[in-house]
PDB file of C-alpha atoms in Angstrom:
ATOM      1  CA  MET A1116     -22.413  -2.188  -4.896  1.00  0.00           C
ATOM      2  CA  PRO A1117     -25.049  -0.198  -3.025  1.00  0.00           C
ATOM      3  CA  PHE A1118     -26.095  -3.098  -0.818  1.00  0.00           C
ATOM      4  CA  VAL A1119     -22.541  -3.282   0.584  1.00  0.00           C
ATOM      5  CA  THR A1120     -22.513   0.469   1.211  1.00  0.00           C
ATOM      6  CA  GLU A1121     -25.861   0.197   2.957  1.00  0.00           C
ATOM      7  CA  GLU A1122     -24.593  -2.624   5.166  1.00  0.00           C
ATOM      8  CA  LEU A1123     -21.505  -0.650   6.172  1.00  0.00           C
ATOM      9  CA  TRP A1124     -23.523   2.490   6.849  1.00  0.00           C
ATOM     10  CA  GLN A1125     -25.852   0.575   9.142  1.00  0.00           C
ATOM     11  CA  THR A1126     -22.901  -0.161  11.457  1.00  0.00           C
ATOM     12  CA  LEU A1127     -21.941   3.511  11.905  1.00  0.00           C
ATOM     13  CA  PRO A1128     -23.073   5.588  14.895  1.00  0.00           C
ATOM     14  CA  LYS A1129     -26.053   7.731  13.876  1.00  0.00           C
ATOM     15  CA  ARG A1130     -27.544  11.031  14.907  1.00  0.00           C
ATOM     16  CA  VAL A1131     -31.167  11.301  15.993  1.00  0.00           C
ATOM     17  CA  GLY A1132     -33.477  11.174  13.009  1.00  0.00           C
ATOM     18  CA  GLU A1133     -30.706  10.471  10.500  1.00  0.00           C
ATOM     19  CA  GLY A1134     -31.698   8.399   7.473  1.00  0.00           C
ATOM     20  CA  LEU A1135     -35.242   7.713   8.655  1.00  0.00           C
ATOM     21  CA  THR A1136     -37.715   6.441   6.086  1.00  0.00           C
ATOM     22  CA  PRO A1137     -40.942   8.459   5.630  1.00  0.00           C
ATOM     23  CA  ASP A1138     -42.840   6.201   8.017  1.00  0.00           C
ATOM     24  CA  GLY A1139     -40.092   6.640  10.632  1.00  0.00           C
ATOM     25  CA  LYS A1140     -39.765   2.897  11.165  1.00  0.00           C
ATOM     26  CA  ALA A1141     -36.413   2.233   9.474  1.00  0.00           C
ATOM     27  CA  ARG A1142     -33.141   3.872   8.500  1.00  0.00           C
ATOM     28  CA  THR A1143     -31.374   3.811   5.145  1.00  0.00           C
ATOM     29  CA  ILE A1144     -28.356   5.537   3.664  1.00  0.00           C
ATOM     30  CA  THR A1145     -30.485   6.680   0.728  1.00  0.00           C
ATOM     31  CA  ARG A1146     -32.337   9.034   3.103  1.00  0.00           C
ATOM     32  CA  ALA A1147     -29.240  10.297   4.926  1.00  0.00           C
ATOM     33  CA  ALA A1148     -27.094  13.349   4.290  1.00  0.00           C
ATOM     34  CA  TYR A1149     -23.474  12.808   3.288  1.00  0.00           C
ATOM     35  CA  PRO A1150     -21.681  12.115   6.590  1.00  0.00           C
ATOM     36  CA  ALA A1151     -19.240  14.586   8.094  1.00  0.00           C
ATOM     37  CA  GLU A1152     -16.221  13.268   9.952  1.00  0.00           C
ATOM     38  CA  GLN A1153     -16.841  12.706  13.636  1.00  0.00           C
ATOM     39  CA  SER A1154     -14.038  12.267  16.139  1.00  0.00           C
ATOM     40  CA  ALA A1155     -16.106   9.643  17.955  1.00  0.00           C
ATOM     41  CA  TRP A1156     -15.774   7.388  14.909  1.00  0.00           C
ATOM     42  CA  ARG A1157     -11.964   7.342  15.028  1.00  0.00           C
ATOM     43  CA  ASP A1158     -10.366   4.388  16.773  1.00  0.00           C
ATOM     44  CA  ASP A1159      -6.664   5.172  17.169  1.00  0.00           C
ATOM     45  CA  ALA A1160      -5.928   1.739  18.623  1.00  0.00           C
ATOM     46  CA  ALA A1161      -7.484   0.053  15.584  1.00  0.00           C
ATOM     47  CA  VAL A1162      -5.474   2.313  13.260  1.00  0.00           C
ATOM     48  CA  THR A1163      -2.240   1.299  15.017  1.00  0.00           C
ATOM     49  CA  VAL A1164      -3.113  -2.389  14.703  1.00  0.00           C
ATOM     50  CA  LEU A1165      -3.988  -2.051  11.016  1.00  0.00           C
ATOM     51  CA  GLU A1166      -0.813  -0.120  10.211  1.00  0.00           C
ATOM     52  CA  LEU A1167       1.375  -2.797  11.809  1.00  0.00           C
ATOM     53  CA  LEU A1168      -0.404  -5.625   9.990  1.00  0.00           C
ATOM     54  CA  GLN A1169      -0.200  -3.741   6.692  1.00  0.00           C
ATOM     55  CA  GLU A1170       3.505  -3.030   7.075  1.00  0.00           C
ATOM     56  CA  VAL A1171       4.435  -6.624   7.899  1.00  0.00           C
ATOM     57  CA  THR A1172       2.188  -8.015   5.150  1.00  0.00           C
ATOM     58  CA  THR A1173       3.456  -5.547   2.543  1.00  0.00           C
ATOM     59  CA  THR A1174       7.073  -6.293   3.437  1.00  0.00           C
ATOM     60  CA  VAL A1175       6.592 -10.042   2.998  1.00  0.00           C
ATOM     61  CA  ARG A1176       4.658  -9.557  -0.246  1.00  0.00           C
ATOM     62  CA  THR A1177       7.392  -7.293  -1.609  1.00  0.00           C
ATOM     63  CA  VAL A1178      10.038  -9.944  -0.931  1.00  0.00           C
ATOM     64  CA  ARG A1179       7.866 -12.529  -2.660  1.00  0.00           C
ATOM     65  CA  ALA A1180       7.436 -10.292  -5.711  1.00  0.00           C
ATOM     66  CA  GLU A1181      11.113  -9.324  -5.912  1.00  0.00           C
ATOM     67  CA  LEU A1182      12.308 -12.935  -5.765  1.00  0.00           C
ATOM     68  CA  GLY A1183       9.559 -14.477  -7.870  1.00  0.00           C
ATOM     69  CA  VAL A1184       8.023 -16.628  -5.131  1.00  0.00           C
ATOM     70  CA  PRO A1185       4.651 -17.867  -6.472  1.00  0.00           C
ATOM     71  CA  PRO A1186       1.524 -17.056  -4.407  1.00  0.00           C
ATOM     72  CA  SER A1187       0.843 -20.766  -4.030  1.00  0.00           C
ATOM     73  CA  ARG A1188       4.103 -21.257  -2.121  1.00  0.00           C
ATOM     74  CA  LYS A1189       3.677 -20.446   1.561  1.00  0.00           C
ATOM     75  CA  LEU A1190       6.639 -19.141   3.530  1.00  0.00           C
ATOM     76  CA  THR A1191       7.893 -19.310   7.089  1.00  0.00           C
ATOM     77  CA  LEU A1192       8.475 -16.021   8.900  1.00  0.00           C
ATOM     78  CA  VAL A1193      10.606 -15.473  11.995  1.00  0.00           C
ATOM     79  CA  ILE A1194      10.159 -12.115  13.727  1.00  0.00           C
ATOM     80  CA  GLU A1195      13.111 -10.923  15.764  1.00  0.00           C
ATOM     81  CA  GLY A1196      13.031  -8.188  18.385  1.00  0.00           C
ATOM     82  CA  ALA A1197       9.264  -7.609  18.530  1.00  0.00           C
ATOM     83  CA  SER A1198       8.052  -5.594  21.493  1.00  0.00           C
ATOM     84  CA  ALA A1199       5.493  -7.149  23.801  1.00  0.00           C
ATOM     85  CA  ALA A1200       2.821  -4.853  22.333  1.00  0.00           C
ATOM     86  CA  ASP A1201       3.649  -5.696  18.709  1.00  0.00           C
ATOM     87  CA  ARG A1202       3.821  -9.393  19.486  1.00  0.00           C
ATOM     88  CA  GLU A1203       0.410  -9.266  21.145  1.00  0.00           C
ATOM     89  CA  VAL A1204      -1.092  -7.562  18.081  1.00  0.00           C
ATOM     90  CA  LEU A1205       0.435 -10.019  15.607  1.00  0.00           C
ATOM     91  CA  GLU A1206      -0.536 -13.064  17.644  1.00  0.00           C
ATOM     92  CA  ALA A1207      -4.088 -11.773  18.055  1.00  0.00           C
ATOM     93  CA  HIS A1208      -4.386 -11.392  14.275  1.00  0.00           C
ATOM     94  CA  ALA A1209      -2.316 -14.438  13.308  1.00  0.00           C
ATOM     95  CA  GLU A1210      -4.956 -15.848  10.978  1.00  0.00           C
ATOM     96  CA  TYR A1211      -5.165 -12.627   8.954  1.00  0.00           C
ATOM     97  CA  LEU A1212      -1.381 -12.298   8.782  1.00  0.00           C
ATOM     98  CA  ARG A1213      -0.893 -15.870   7.583  1.00  0.00           C
ATOM     99  CA  ARG A1214      -3.626 -15.514   4.978  1.00  0.00           C
ATOM    100  CA  LEU A1215      -2.649 -12.096   3.620  1.00  0.00           C
ATOM    101  CA  ALA A1216       1.109 -12.713   3.562  1.00  0.00           C
ATOM    102  CA  ARG A1217       0.712 -16.347   2.422  1.00  0.00           C
ATOM    103  CA  LEU A1218       2.583 -17.769   5.417  1.00  0.00           C
ATOM    104  CA  GLU A1219       2.762 -21.376   6.512  1.00  0.00           C
ATOM    105  CA  SER A1220       3.702 -20.172   9.972  1.00  0.00           C
ATOM    106  CA  PHE A1221       5.392 -17.362  11.853  1.00  0.00           C
ATOM    107  CA  ASP A1222       7.244 -17.309  15.125  1.00  0.00           C
ATOM    108  CA  PHE A1223       9.106 -14.904  17.390  1.00  0.00           C
ATOM    109  CA  ALA A1224      12.710 -14.932  18.555  1.00  0.00           C
ATOM    110  CA  ASP A1225      14.947 -12.688  20.635  1.00  0.00           C
ATOM    111  CA  SER A1226      17.906 -13.360  18.355  1.00  0.00           C
ATOM    112  CA  VAL A1227      18.240 -14.998  14.925  1.00  0.00           C
ATOM    113  CA  ALA A1228      21.523 -16.134  13.373  1.00  0.00           C
ATOM    114  CA  GLN A1229      22.097 -14.843   9.851  1.00  0.00           C
ATOM    115  CA  HIS A1230      21.948 -17.380   7.033  1.00  0.00           C
ATOM    116  CA  PRO A1231      22.797 -16.839   3.346  1.00  0.00           C
ATOM    117  CA  ASP A1232      19.465 -18.305   2.237  1.00  0.00           C
ATOM    118  CA  THR A1233      17.421 -16.067   4.536  1.00  0.00           C
ATOM    119  CA  VAL A1234      16.123 -12.664   3.453  1.00  0.00           C
ATOM    120  CA  ARG A1235      15.973 -10.007   6.154  1.00  0.00           C
ATOM    121  CA  ARG A1236      13.848  -6.874   6.289  1.00  0.00           C
ATOM    122  CA  VAL A1237      13.301  -4.254   8.990  1.00  0.00           C
ATOM    123  CA  VAL A1238       9.838  -3.138  10.089  1.00  0.00           C
ATOM    124  CA  GLY A1239       9.955  -0.591  12.892  1.00  0.00           C
ATOM    125  CA  ASP A1240      12.035  -2.149  15.676  1.00  0.00           C
ATOM    126  CA  MET A1241      11.485  -5.665  14.331  1.00  0.00           C
ATOM    127  CA  ARG A1242      13.609  -7.688  11.943  1.00  0.00           C
ATOM    128  CA  LEU A1243      11.737 -10.063   9.658  1.00  0.00           C
ATOM    129  CA  HIS A1244      13.545 -13.233   8.565  1.00  0.00           C
ATOM    130  CA  LEU A1245      12.252 -15.268   5.609  1.00  0.00           C
ATOM    131  CA  PRO A1246      14.129 -18.564   5.025  1.00  0.00           C
ATOM    132  CA  LEU A1247      14.090 -19.265   1.280  1.00  0.00           C
ATOM    133  CA  ALA A1248      16.379 -22.294   0.925  1.00  0.00           C
ATOM    134  CA  GLY A1249      14.920 -24.617  -1.697  1.00  0.00           C
ATOM    135  CA  ILE A1250      12.311 -22.020  -2.642  1.00  0.00           C
ATOM    136  CA  VAL A1251      14.314 -19.445  -4.591  1.00  0.00           C
ATOM    137  CA  ASP A1252      16.776 -20.388  -7.348  1.00  0.00           C
ATOM    138  CA  ARG A1253      19.597 -18.013  -6.416  1.00  0.00           C
ATOM    139  CA  SER A1254      21.420 -18.418  -9.733  1.00  0.00           C
ATOM    140  CA  ALA A1255      18.318 -17.781 -11.846  1.00  0.00           C
ATOM    141  CA  GLU A1256      17.220 -14.797  -9.746  1.00  0.00           C
ATOM    142  CA  THR A1257      20.737 -13.344  -9.858  1.00  0.00           C
ATOM    143  CA  SER A1258      20.745 -13.552 -13.657  1.00  0.00           C
ATOM    144  CA  ARG A1259      17.286 -12.010 -13.847  1.00  0.00           C
ATOM    145  CA  ALA A1260      18.273  -9.114 -11.586  1.00  0.00           C
ATOM    146  CA  GLU A1261      21.464  -8.481 -13.557  1.00  0.00           C
ATOM    147  CA  ARG A1262      19.537  -8.399 -16.841  1.00  0.00           C
ATOM    148  CA  GLU A1263      17.009  -5.947 -15.431  1.00  0.00           C
ATOM    149  CA  LEU A1264      19.796  -3.771 -14.029  1.00  0.00           C
ATOM    150  CA  GLY A1265      21.328  -3.652 -17.496  1.00  0.00           C
ATOM    151  CA  LYS A1266      18.052  -2.414 -18.984  1.00  0.00           C
ATOM    152  CA  LEU A1267      17.636   0.102 -16.170  1.00  0.00           C
ATOM    153  CA  ALA A1268      21.130   1.471 -16.762  1.00  0.00           C
ATOM    154  CA  LYS A1269      20.168   2.335 -20.347  1.00  0.00           C
ATOM    155  CA  GLN A1270      16.856   3.841 -19.249  1.00  0.00           C
ATOM    156  CA  LEU A1271      18.533   5.941 -16.559  1.00  0.00           C
ATOM    157  CA  ALA A1272      21.186   7.163 -18.987  1.00  0.00           C
ATOM    158  CA  SER A1273      18.478   8.220 -21.434  1.00  0.00           C
ATOM    159  CA  LEU A1274      16.382   9.984 -18.795  1.00  0.00           C
ATOM    160  CA  ASN A1275      19.370  11.730 -17.219  1.00  0.00           C
ATOM    161  CA  GLY A1276      20.516  12.857 -20.649  1.00  0.00           C
ATOM    162  CA  LYS A1277      17.082  14.220 -21.462  1.00  0.00           C
ATOM    163  CA  LEU A1278      16.651  16.021 -18.143  1.00  0.00           C
ATOM    164  CA  GLY A1279      20.201  17.347 -18.322  1.00  0.00           C
ATOM    165  CA  ASN A1280      19.549  18.917 -21.722  1.00  0.00           C
ATOM    166  CA  PRO A1281      18.677  22.631 -21.342  1.00  0.00           C
ATOM    167  CA  LYS A1282      16.905  22.660 -24.710  1.00  0.00           C
ATOM    168  CA  PHE A1283      14.582  19.843 -23.637  1.00  0.00           C
ATOM    169  CA  LEU A1284      13.754  21.658 -20.401  1.00  0.00           C
ATOM    170  CA  GLU A1285      13.068  24.893 -22.277  1.00  0.00           C
ATOM    171  CA  ARG A1286      10.959  23.468 -25.092  1.00  0.00           C
ATOM    172  CA  ALA A1287       9.103  20.555 -23.520  1.00  0.00           C
ATOM    173  CA  ALA A1288       5.722  21.075 -21.898  1.00  0.00           C
ATOM    174  CA  PRO A1289       5.836  21.094 -18.075  1.00  0.00           C
ATOM    175  CA  ALA A1290       3.772  17.907 -18.009  1.00  0.00           C
ATOM    176  CA  VAL A1291       6.329  16.134 -20.231  1.00  0.00           C
ATOM    177  CA  VAL A1292       9.204  17.229 -17.987  1.00  0.00           C
ATOM    178  CA  ALA A1293       7.297  16.130 -14.889  1.00  0.00           C
ATOM    179  CA  GLU A1294       6.623  12.732 -16.467  1.00  0.00           C
ATOM    180  CA  ALA A1295      10.314  12.250 -17.262  1.00  0.00           C
ATOM    181  CA  GLU A1296      11.238  13.208 -13.688  1.00  0.00           C
ATOM    182  CA  ALA A1297       8.703  10.731 -12.322  1.00  0.00           C
ATOM    183  CA  GLN A1298      10.081   7.973 -14.576  1.00  0.00           C
ATOM    184  CA  LEU A1299      13.588   8.762 -13.352  1.00  0.00           C
ATOM    185  CA  GLU A1300      12.527   8.505  -9.714  1.00  0.00           C
ATOM    186  CA  VAL A1301      10.791   5.157 -10.298  1.00  0.00           C
ATOM    187  CA  ALA A1302      13.802   3.776 -12.167  1.00  0.00           C
ATOM    188  CA  GLN A1303      16.191   4.899  -9.421  1.00  0.00           C
ATOM    189  CA  ARG A1304      14.084   3.224  -6.736  1.00  0.00           C
ATOM    190  CA  ARG A1305      13.911   0.023  -8.758  1.00  0.00           C
ATOM    191  CA  ARG A1306      17.685   0.065  -9.235  1.00  0.00           C
ATOM    192  CA  GLU A1307      18.155   0.363  -5.466  1.00  0.00           C
ATOM    193  CA  GLN A1308      15.800  -2.594  -4.914  1.00  0.00           C
ATOM    194  CA  LEU A1309      17.645  -4.739  -7.437  1.00  0.00           C
ATOM    195  CA  GLU A1310      21.057  -3.844  -6.030  1.00  0.00           C
ATOM    196  CA  ARG A1311      19.893  -4.786  -2.544  1.00  0.00           C
ATOM    197  CA  MET A1312      18.428  -8.026  -3.856  1.00  0.00           C
ATOM    198  CA  LEU A1313      21.668  -8.882  -5.679  1.00  0.00           C
ATOM    199  CA  ALA A1314      23.665  -8.262  -2.512  1.00  0.00           C
ATOM    200  CA  GLU A1315      21.411 -10.711  -0.669  1.00  0.00           C
ATOM    201  CA  LEU A1316      21.560 -13.327  -3.424  1.00  0.00           C
ATOM    202  CA  THR A1317      25.328 -13.203  -3.809  1.00  0.00           C
ATOM    203  CA  GLY A1318      26.261 -12.442  -0.198  1.00  0.00           C
TER     204      GLY A1318
END
């Protein structure tokens, strides 16, 4: 979408004479050299803000995906132990956080009592609490996680057997071995996620 690129380019700081049209009356990206990185363009404060928003949003979205919460269902988030700086950032960007994480509301607390129907995650020094009573069917999600763990156990046994076979390692192309190793790593991470989820559902 060149018109979007043009619009973004127009907002960047420019050097003298950069991107000028032949008549010298306008600027356009189509007349400019490919830009080199300039330290003046970097906004470390903005990067810090974005990273915090991304981490909180991603954490909430991951919980939603793991427990099968539909996008249409908005959640309530309670943030425990946020520093004054983090709280200021999140409050200043509350609209974006609610929209991106699909939240009905979020609030802050110095201390939150644990509840069996609340999922907890850690982001930096903060603890995120997502009450899911009446939203997640614990029995159904427990069964689903157990079924997936059963399938993963077979997959992991197969991959470990393959990678533990000297003949496979000798004869297989390096790319094939690398692919099997990558599959093993993904399966191990997924198993850890499911085991954590089961502990929360049955705890």
